[in-house]
């Protein structure tokens, strides 16, 4: 078998023990029909996209013929930007016509196919490979018997088999009246594709709906495909999303209608120099340059947990309190240690004053309380893009409106500049110190634009990262290597029940099954 295989079993309403091998799953005849969802991840780093896709599809287990199971009904694809424009354009047709491999009378084409182009994917690599290997396709894509996984060019595939229909949806500018909140045009002229959108926005202005100088009016409606889905905590779906760099208003709509649902996704790679499209999303019908596509997998949110990790952020001083702000601008801070902040920031004079250091702020909202929210939903990290933190004034890179009384923790990036003299503060109580011990299902990562062009990244998955390959010798049961479906992008990823874009370099989110 040329690939390292991984099968993830996510149980919906069934309260049986979690199965860990394909043999155990095949023998489990006591699980009622309609009670489970099966996720299977496959990966390939073949330098030809069509052959990489074929490798992934041929490695999928054939759909069981038992009455207890349905054929695979959803296929999610992440493709690295290292492939050519023609190969990417042919991908939807290739995936549709070739899925599933070895089709029989009991198998059909998937009802759902979505995907996007990212900078790199999670894929197996030789155990002796250097994590600093340039991100080109390895000459030998058939890995040795001992493998690990890393972020690399290639294809990551997730096949989903669910007893409940997997609902696909798409949001775009032509049907949703989305307003782009962070896109800036250079000069006085807008790009040609923005004229029609601006005309719609001007015609829809309603001063009676004006509530904030920091937030645009949101006219996006929930897609009709999602209106029948339950939103209760124990029945809410999980959303997997692929988006352009303006998902804010789309996420607001999903958060409003499905507050208990976990939403995980990746913002696509910028692809204008590959195929002329700002972003490349696709489904069964073809390629798209903007918007969001996604799937809703029913009744799974209550059985999953998640964790966001910021790998290179070091706290500076103690948490402070925002006492005065407007929009995304902080005007005044207070709290124990606030007078020490200027000295803490300037103690590393060379790094701070030469702007070689990147500063961030973690905003923690104690007023956000819900039984299905975790620490990641109550706090968000933003980059400080303006102002003077030493004088307690700063501008955050966010479209959210800050509120007085919110806690704020300043961070610096441990990867930038000469930081040896910059003091570190206490451990941030809002940052979880441990990650779940249960197997991971998927992982998305925000790459650092300053380093991702020349260095590949080894994913941080604690004990789930380095594992032996599948044992295919003799009659022994295969060991389940914890391979995840995953993609990484310089534009960041989407995460949380209160989903929002996370664009902090070297941050990543991982979705897990809940421990028994």
Coordinates of C-alpha atoms in Angstrom, one line a residue:
X1 CA 0.0 0.0 0.0
X2 CA 1.7 3.2 -1.1
X3 CA -0.1 5.5 1.3
X4 CA -0.4 5.8 5.1
X5 CA -4.0 5.2 5.7
X6 CA -6.3 6.6 8.3
X7 CA -9.9 6.1 9.1
X8 CA -11.8 8.1 11.7
X9 CA -15.0 7.0 13.2
X10 CA -17.2 9.7 14.5
X11 CA -20.3 8.4 16.3
X12 CA -23.4 10.4 16.3
X13 CA -26.2 9.3 18.7
X14 CA -24.7 5.9 19.3
X15 CA -23.3 5.5 22.8
X16 CA -21.2 2.4 22.0
X17 CA -17.5 2.4 22.5
X18 CA -15.5 4.1 19.8
X19 CA -14.1 1.7 17.2
X20 CA -10.4 1.8 16.5
X21 CA -9.9 -0.6 13.6
X22 CA -11.6 -1.4 10.4
X23 CA -12.1 -5.0 11.6
X24 CA -13.9 -3.8 14.7
X25 CA -16.2 -1.6 12.6
X26 CA -17.1 -4.4 10.2
X27 CA -18.0 -6.6 13.2
X28 CA -20.2 -4.0 14.9
X29 CA -23.6 -5.2 13.8
X30 CA -25.4 -3.7 16.9
X31 CA -25.2 -0.1 15.9
X32 CA -28.6 0.9 14.5
X33 CA -28.8 2.3 11.0
X34 CA -28.9 6.0 11.0
X35 CA -26.7 6.4 14.1
X36 CA -23.2 7.0 12.8
X37 CA -20.9 9.0 10.5
X38 CA -17.7 7.7 9.1
X39 CA -14.8 10.0 8.1
X40 CA -11.9 8.6 6.1
X41 CA -8.9 10.7 5.3
X42 CA -6.4 10.0 2.4
X43 CA -3.4 11.8 1.2
X44 CA -1.0 11.9 -1.7
X45 CA 2.0 14.0 -2.7
X46 CA 2.2 12.7 -6.3
X47 CA 3.5 15.6 -8.6
X48 CA 0.7 15.0 -11.1
X49 CA -2.6 16.0 -9.7
X50 CA -4.7 13.5 -11.6
X51 CA -2.5 10.6 -10.3
X52 CA -2.5 12.1 -6.8
X53 CA -6.3 12.1 -6.8
X54 CA -6.4 8.6 -8.2
X55 CA -4.1 7.4 -5.4
X56 CA -6.3 8.9 -2.8
X57 CA -9.5 7.5 -4.3
X58 CA -8.1 4.0 -4.8
X59 CA -6.9 3.9 -1.1
X60 CA -10.5 4.4 0.1
X61 CA -12.2 1.3 1.5
X62 CA -15.0 0.1 -0.7
X63 CA -18.5 0.9 0.4
X64 CA -19.9 -1.9 2.5
X65 CA -22.8 -3.9 1.0
X66 CA -24.5 -4.4 4.3
X67 CA -28.0 -2.9 4.8
X68 CA -26.6 -1.0 7.7
X69 CA -24.5 1.3 5.6
X70 CA -24.9 3.8 2.8
X71 CA -22.3 4.6 0.0
X72 CA -19.9 7.4 0.5
X73 CA -22.0 10.6 0.2
X74 CA -19.5 13.4 0.4
X75 CA -16.0 14.1 -0.8
X76 CA -13.9 17.1 0.4
X77 CA -10.6 17.9 -1.4
X78 CA -7.8 20.3 -0.5
X79 CA -5.2 20.7 -3.3
X80 CA -2.0 22.6 -2.9
X81 CA -1.2 25.6 -5.1
X82 CA 1.9 23.8 -6.5
X83 CA -0.2 22.2 -9.3
X84 CA -0.9 23.9 -12.6
X85 CA -4.0 25.8 -13.7
X86 CA -5.1 23.1 -16.3
X87 CA -4.8 20.3 -13.8
X88 CA -6.8 22.3 -11.2
X89 CA -9.5 23.2 -13.7
X90 CA -10.0 19.5 -14.6
X91 CA -10.2 18.4 -10.9
X92 CA -14.0 18.6 -10.4
X93 CA -14.7 16.4 -13.4
X94 CA -11.9 14.0 -12.5
X95 CA -13.2 13.6 -8.9
X96 CA -16.8 13.1 -10.0
X97 CA -16.1 10.5 -12.7
X98 CA -13.5 8.5 -10.8
X99 CA -15.4 8.3 -7.4
X100 CA -15.7 5.7 -6.0
X101 CA -13.1 3.3 -7.2
X102 CA -14.2 -0.2 -8.1
X103 CA -17.8 0.9 -8.4
X104 CA -20.4 -1.8 -7.9
X105 CA -24.2 -2.0 -7.9
X106 CA -24.3 -0.7 -4.3
X107 CA -22.1 2.4 -5.0
X108 CA -23.0 5.7 -6.5
X109 CA -21.2 9.0 -7.2
X110 CA -21.1 11.3 -4.2
X111 CA -24.0 13.7 -3.7
X112 CA -21.5 16.3 -2.4
X113 CA -18.1 17.4 -3.8
X114 CA -16.4 20.6 -2.6
X115 CA -12.8 21.8 -2.2
X116 CA -10.4 24.6 -2.6
X117 CA -6.7 25.4 -3.4
X118 CA -4.5 25.9 -0.3
X119 CA -0.8 26.5 0.2
X120 CA 0.0 23.0 1.6
X121 CA -1.8 20.0 2.9
X122 CA -1.2 17.3 5.6
X123 CA 0.5 14.3 4.0
X124 CA 2.9 11.5 4.9
X125 CA 6.6 12.1 4.6
X126 CA 9.7 9.9 5.2
X127 CA 10.6 9.7 8.8
X128 CA 14.1 11.0 8.0
X129 CA 12.9 14.0 6.0
X130 CA 14.0 17.4 7.2
X131 CA 11.2 19.7 8.3
X132 CA 13.0 22.5 6.4
X133 CA 12.9 20.7 3.1
X134 CA 11.7 23.2 0.4
X135 CA 8.0 22.6 -0.4
X136 CA 8.4 21.0 -3.8
X137 CA 7.0 17.6 -4.6
X138 CA 9.3 14.9 -3.4
X139 CA 10.8 12.7 -6.2
X140 CA 9.6 9.6 -4.5
X141 CA 6.0 9.8 -3.4
X142 CA 5.7 6.3 -2.2
X143 CA 6.8 6.4 1.4
X144 CA 8.9 4.0 3.3
X145 CA 7.5 1.8 6.0
X146 CA 8.1 4.3 8.8
X147 CA 6.5 7.7 8.2
X148 CA 5.4 10.9 9.9
X149 CA 3.2 13.6 8.5
X150 CA 4.0 17.2 7.7
X151 CA 2.6 20.2 5.8
X152 CA 3.6 19.7 2.2
X153 CA 2.4 20.1 -1.4
X154 CA -0.1 17.5 -2.4
X155 CA -3.7 16.4 -2.1
X156 CA -5.7 15.8 1.1
X157 CA -9.0 14.0 0.7
X158 CA -11.9 13.5 3.2
X159 CA -14.6 11.0 2.3
X160 CA -17.7 11.1 4.6
X161 CA -20.3 8.4 5.0
X162 CA -23.2 9.5 7.1
X163 CA -26.6 7.9 7.9
X164 CA -28.0 11.4 7.7
X165 CA -27.7 13.4 4.4
X166 CA -24.7 15.7 4.2
X167 CA -26.0 19.1 3.2
X168 CA -23.8 21.1 0.8
X169 CA -24.3 24.8 0.3
X170 CA -22.6 27.8 -1.4
X171 CA -22.6 31.5 -0.7
X172 CA -21.4 34.0 -3.3
X173 CA -21.7 37.7 -4.0
X174 CA -24.2 37.3 -6.9
X175 CA -26.9 35.9 -4.6
X176 CA -26.2 37.1 -1.1
X177 CA -25.5 40.9 -1.2
X178 CA -22.4 40.3 0.9
X179 CA -20.3 43.4 1.7
X180 CA -16.6 43.0 1.8
X181 CA -15.3 44.5 5.0
X182 CA -11.5 44.4 4.6
X183 CA -10.8 44.6 0.9
X184 CA -9.1 47.8 -0.2
X185 CA -8.6 49.0 -3.8
X186 CA -5.4 50.8 -4.7
X187 CA -6.2 54.3 -6.1
X188 CA -9.6 55.7 -6.9
X189 CA -10.8 52.9 -9.2
X190 CA -12.4 49.8 -8.1
X191 CA -11.7 46.4 -9.8
X192 CA -14.2 45.8 -12.6
X193 CA -15.8 42.9 -10.8
X194 CA -16.7 45.2 -7.9
X195 CA -18.9 47.6 -9.9
X196 CA -22.1 45.5 -9.8
X197 CA -21.6 44.7 -6.1
X198 CA -21.1 48.4 -5.2
X199 CA -24.3 49.2 -7.2
X200 CA -26.3 46.7 -5.2
X201 CA -24.8 47.9 -1.9
X202 CA -25.7 51.6 -2.6
X203 CA -29.2 50.6 -3.5
X204 CA -29.7 48.7 -0.3
X205 CA -28.6 51.4 2.1
X206 CA -31.2 51.8 4.9
X207 CA -30.4 54.3 7.5
X208 CA -33.0 52.9 9.9
X209 CA -30.7 49.8 10.2
X210 CA -27.6 51.8 11.0
X211 CA -26.3 50.7 14.4
X212 CA -22.5 50.9 14.4
X213 CA -19.7 52.8 12.7
X214 CA -17.6 49.7 12.9
X215 CA -19.9 47.1 11.4
X216 CA -21.5 47.1 7.9
X217 CA -25.1 46.2 7.6
X218 CA -25.4 42.4 6.9
X219 CA -28.0 41.5 4.3
X220 CA -26.8 37.9 3.8
X221 CA -29.6 35.4 4.1
X222 CA -29.2 31.8 5.3
X223 CA -29.0 29.4 2.3
X224 CA -32.2 27.6 1.7
X225 CA -30.4 24.3 2.0
X226 CA -29.7 24.9 5.6
X227 CA -33.0 26.2 6.8
X228 CA -34.4 22.8 7.7
X229 CA -31.4 21.8 9.8
X230 CA -31.9 21.7 13.6
X231 CA -30.0 24.2 15.7
X232 CA -30.4 22.6 19.2
X233 CA -27.2 21.8 21.0
X234 CA -27.6 18.0 21.0
X235 CA -28.7 17.9 17.3
X236 CA -26.7 20.7 15.7
X237 CA -24.5 19.9 12.7
X238 CA -20.8 20.4 12.2
X239 CA -19.8 22.8 9.4
X240 CA -16.7 22.3 7.3
X241 CA -16.1 25.5 5.2
X242 CA -13.8 26.6 2.4
X243 CA -13.8 30.4 1.8
X244 CA -12.2 33.4 0.2
X245 CA -10.6 36.1 2.5
X246 CA -14.0 37.8 3.3
X247 CA -16.0 35.3 5.2
X248 CA -17.1 37.7 8.0
X249 CA -20.7 38.2 7.0
X250 CA -21.2 34.6 5.9
X251 CA -20.0 33.5 9.4
X252 CA -22.2 36.0 11.1
X253 CA -25.2 34.4 9.5
X254 CA -24.1 30.8 10.4
X255 CA -23.3 31.9 14.0
X256 CA -26.7 33.5 14.4
X257 CA -28.7 30.5 13.2
X258 CA -26.4 27.7 14.5
X259 CA -24.8 29.0 17.7
X260 CA -24.2 25.4 19.0
X261 CA -22.5 24.2 15.8
X262 CA -18.8 23.8 15.5
X263 CA -17.5 25.5 12.3
X264 CA -14.1 24.7 11.0
X265 CA -12.6 25.7 7.6
X266 CA -9.7 27.1 5.7
X267 CA -9.4 30.3 3.8
X268 CA -8.1 29.5 0.3
X269 CA -4.7 30.3 -1.0
X270 CA -4.3 33.4 -3.2
X271 CA -4.1 32.0 -6.8
X272 CA -4.0 35.0 -9.3
X273 CA -0.5 33.9 -10.5
X274 CA -1.7 30.3 -11.0
X275 CA -5.0 30.7 -12.9
X276 CA -5.9 34.4 -12.8
X277 CA -8.4 33.8 -10.0
X278 CA -8.1 35.6 -6.6
X279 CA -9.1 32.3 -5.0
X280 CA -10.0 28.9 -6.3
X281 CA -13.0 27.1 -4.8
X282 CA -14.8 24.3 -6.6
X283 CA -17.7 21.9 -6.5
X284 CA -19.2 19.4 -8.9
X285 CA -20.2 22.1 -11.3
X286 CA -16.8 23.8 -11.7
X287 CA -14.4 26.5 -10.3
X288 CA -15.3 29.7 -8.4
X289 CA -13.2 32.8 -7.7
X290 CA -15.0 34.0 -4.5
X291 CA -17.5 33.2 -1.9
X292 CA -17.8 30.2 0.4
X293 CA -18.7 26.6 0.0
X294 CA -19.3 24.1 2.7
X295 CA -21.0 21.1 4.1
X296 CA -23.2 20.5 7.2
X297 CA -22.8 17.1 8.8
X298 CA -25.9 16.5 11.0
X299 CA -25.9 15.7 14.7
X300 CA -22.2 15.8 15.4
X301 CA -21.3 19.0 17.3
X302 CA -22.1 17.6 20.7
X303 CA -19.7 14.7 20.1
X304 CA -16.7 16.8 19.1
X305 CA -14.2 19.1 20.8
X306 CA -11.7 21.5 19.4
X307 CA -8.5 23.4 20.3
X308 CA -6.7 26.4 18.8
X309 CA -2.9 26.7 19.4
X310 CA -0.8 29.8 18.9
X311 CA 2.7 28.3 18.7
X312 CA 5.0 31.3 18.8
X313 CA 3.2 33.9 20.9
X314 CA 4.8 35.0 24.2
X315 CA 2.8 37.1 26.7
X316 CA 4.1 40.5 27.7
X317 CA 3.2 41.6 31.2
X318 CA -0.2 40.9 32.9
X319 CA -3.7 41.0 31.3
X320 CA -5.2 44.5 31.2
X321 CA -8.7 45.9 30.9
X322 CA -10.0 48.0 28.0
X323 CA -11.6 51.1 29.5
X324 CA -12.1 53.2 26.4
X325 CA -12.4 52.2 22.8
X326 CA -14.2 52.9 19.5
X327 CA -14.6 50.3 16.8
X328 CA -11.4 48.4 16.5
X329 CA -9.3 51.2 18.2
X330 CA -8.3 50.9 21.8
X331 CA -7.9 54.3 23.4
X332 CA -7.2 53.5 27.0
X333 CA -6.2 50.6 29.2
X334 CA -6.3 50.0 32.9
X335 CA -5.4 47.3 35.4
X336 CA -2.5 46.1 37.6
X337 CA 0.7 46.5 35.7
X338 CA -0.6 48.9 33.1
X339 CA 2.1 51.4 34.0
X340 CA 4.8 48.8 33.4
X341 CA 3.7 48.1 29.8
X342 CA 5.9 50.8 28.2
X343 CA 9.0 49.6 30.0
X344 CA 8.2 46.0 29.1
X345 CA 7.9 46.8 25.5
X346 CA 10.9 49.0 25.2
X347 CA 13.3 46.8 27.2
X348 CA 14.2 45.1 24.0
X349 CA 15.0 48.4 22.3
X350 CA 16.4 47.1 19.1
X351 CA 13.6 44.7 18.3
X352 CA 10.7 47.0 19.3
X353 CA 11.9 50.3 17.9
X354 CA 13.1 48.7 14.6
X355 CA 9.7 47.2 14.1
X356 CA 11.2 43.7 13.7
X357 CA 8.8 42.5 16.4
X358 CA 5.2 41.8 15.7
X359 CA 2.7 42.5 18.5
X360 CA -0.6 40.9 19.1
X361 CA -3.5 41.3 21.4
X362 CA -5.8 38.6 22.8
X363 CA -9.2 39.9 23.6
X364 CA -11.1 37.8 26.2
X365 CA -14.8 38.5 26.6
X366 CA -16.1 37.2 30.0
X367 CA -19.6 38.2 29.0
X368 CA -19.7 35.5 26.3
X369 CA -21.1 32.5 28.2
X370 CA -22.7 29.4 26.8
X371 CA -22.7 25.7 27.6
X372 CA -21.3 24.9 24.2
X373 CA -18.5 27.6 24.2
X374 CA -15.0 26.8 25.2
X375 CA -12.0 29.1 25.9
X376 CA -11.4 29.4 22.2
X377 CA -14.9 30.8 21.6
X378 CA -14.5 33.4 24.4
X379 CA -11.2 34.9 23.3
X380 CA -9.5 35.8 20.0
X381 CA -6.0 36.9 19.0
X382 CA -5.6 39.9 16.6
X383 CA -2.5 41.5 15.2
X384 CA -1.8 45.1 16.4
X385 CA -1.5 47.1 13.2
X386 CA -1.3 50.7 14.5
X387 CA -1.2 53.0 17.4
X388 CA 1.4 53.0 20.2
X389 CA 0.9 50.1 22.7
X390 CA 3.4 51.8 25.0
X391 CA 0.9 54.6 25.3
X392 CA -2.1 52.2 25.7
X393 CA -3.4 53.1 22.2
X394 CA -3.6 50.5 19.5
X395 CA -5.5 49.5 16.4
X396 CA -6.4 45.8 16.0
X397 CA -6.7 44.0 12.7
X398 CA -10.4 43.1 13.1
X399 CA -13.8 44.0 11.9
X400 CA -15.3 43.2 15.3
X401 CA -16.3 46.1 17.6
X402 CA -14.4 46.2 20.8
X403 CA -16.2 46.8 24.1
X404 CA -15.1 48.5 27.4
X405 CA -14.5 46.0 30.1
X406 CA -13.0 43.3 27.9
X407 CA -9.7 41.8 29.0
X408 CA -6.6 42.2 26.8
X409 CA -3.3 40.4 26.9
X410 CA -0.4 41.7 24.8
X411 CA 1.9 39.2 23.0
X412 CA 5.0 39.3 20.9
X413 CA 6.0 36.9 18.2
X414 CA 8.9 34.7 19.4
X415 CA 10.0 34.2 15.8
X416 CA 10.6 37.8 14.9
X417 CA 13.6 40.0 15.5
X418 CA 16.1 39.9 18.4
X419 CA 13.8 38.9 21.3
X420 CA 16.3 37.5 23.8
X421 CA 16.0 40.5 26.1
X422 CA 12.2 40.9 25.8
X423 CA 10.7 39.7 29.2
X424 CA 7.9 37.2 29.2
X425 CA 4.9 37.6 31.4
X426 CA 3.0 34.9 33.3
X427 CA 1.3 32.1 31.6
X428 CA -2.0 33.4 30.1
X429 CA -4.8 31.7 32.0
X430 CA -7.0 32.0 28.9
X431 CA -4.7 29.8 26.8
X432 CA -5.4 26.1 27.3
X433 CA -2.2 24.4 28.5
X434 CA -3.0 21.0 27.2
X435 CA -4.7 19.6 24.1
X436 CA -7.3 16.8 24.1
X437 CA -5.8 13.3 24.2
X438 CA -8.5 11.8 21.8
X439 CA -7.7 11.3 18.1
X440 CA -7.8 14.3 15.8
X441 CA -10.1 14.4 12.8
X442 CA -9.0 17.5 10.9
X443 CA -6.6 20.4 11.3
X444 CA -6.2 23.8 9.6
X445 CA -3.3 26.1 9.9
X446 CA -2.3 29.8 9.2
X447 CA 1.1 29.9 7.6
X448 CA 3.6 32.7 8.1
X449 CA 3.9 34.6 4.8
X450 CA 7.5 35.5 5.7
X451 CA 8.7 31.8 5.9
X452 CA 6.1 29.6 4.2
X453 CA 7.6 30.3 0.8
X454 CA 10.8 28.5 1.6
X455 CA 10.1 26.2 4.5
X456 CA 7.6 23.4 5.0
X457 CA 6.0 23.1 8.4
X458 CA 5.7 20.0 10.6
X459 CA 2.3 19.9 12.2
X460 CA 2.2 20.0 16.0
X461 CA -0.2 17.3 17.2
X462 CA 1.4 16.2 20.4
X463 CA 1.4 12.4 20.7
X464 CA -0.7 12.0 17.6
X465 CA 2.0 13.3 15.2
X466 CA 4.7 10.7 14.8
X467 CA 3.3 7.2 14.4
X468 CA 4.1 3.9 12.6
X469 CA 2.7 3.2 9.2
X470 CA -0.1 0.7 8.7
X471 CA 1.0 -2.8 9.5
X472 CA 0.1 -4.7 6.3
X473 CA 2.1 -7.9 7.0
X474 CA 0.5 -11.2 7.8
X475 CA -3.0 -11.3 9.2
X476 CA -2.5 -8.7 11.9
X477 CA -5.1 -6.0 12.3
X478 CA -3.9 -2.6 10.8
X479 CA -2.8 0.0 13.3
X480 CA -4.7 3.3 12.8
X481 CA -2.1 6.0 12.1
X482 CA -3.6 9.3 13.3
X483 CA -3.6 11.0 9.9
X484 CA -5.8 14.1 9.7
X485 CA -7.6 15.8 6.9
X486 CA -5.9 19.2 6.8
X487 CA -4.8 22.3 4.8
X488 CA -2.7 25.3 5.5
X489 CA -3.0 28.8 4.0
X490 CA -1.2 32.1 4.4
X491 CA -4.7 33.7 4.6
X492 CA -5.6 31.8 7.7
X493 CA -8.5 29.5 8.7
X494 CA -12.0 29.6 10.2
X495 CA -12.7 28.3 13.7
X496 CA -15.1 28.0 16.6
X497 CA -18.8 27.9 17.6
X498 CA -18.6 31.7 17.3
X499 CA -16.7 31.2 14.1
X500 CA -14.3 33.9 12.9
X501 CA -11.2 34.0 10.8
X502 CA -7.9 33.3 12.5
X503 CA -4.9 34.8 10.7
X504 CA -2.1 34.7 13.2
X505 CA 1.0 33.1 11.7
X506 CA 1.8 29.6 12.9
X507 CA -1.6 29.2 14.6
X508 CA -3.7 26.1 14.0
X509 CA -7.0 24.5 15.0
X510 CA -7.6 20.8 15.5
X511 CA -10.9 19.1 15.7
X512 CA -11.1 16.0 18.0
X513 CA -13.7 13.4 19.0
X514 CA -14.7 13.7 22.6
X515 CA -13.1 11.2 25.0
X516 CA -15.3 8.5 26.4

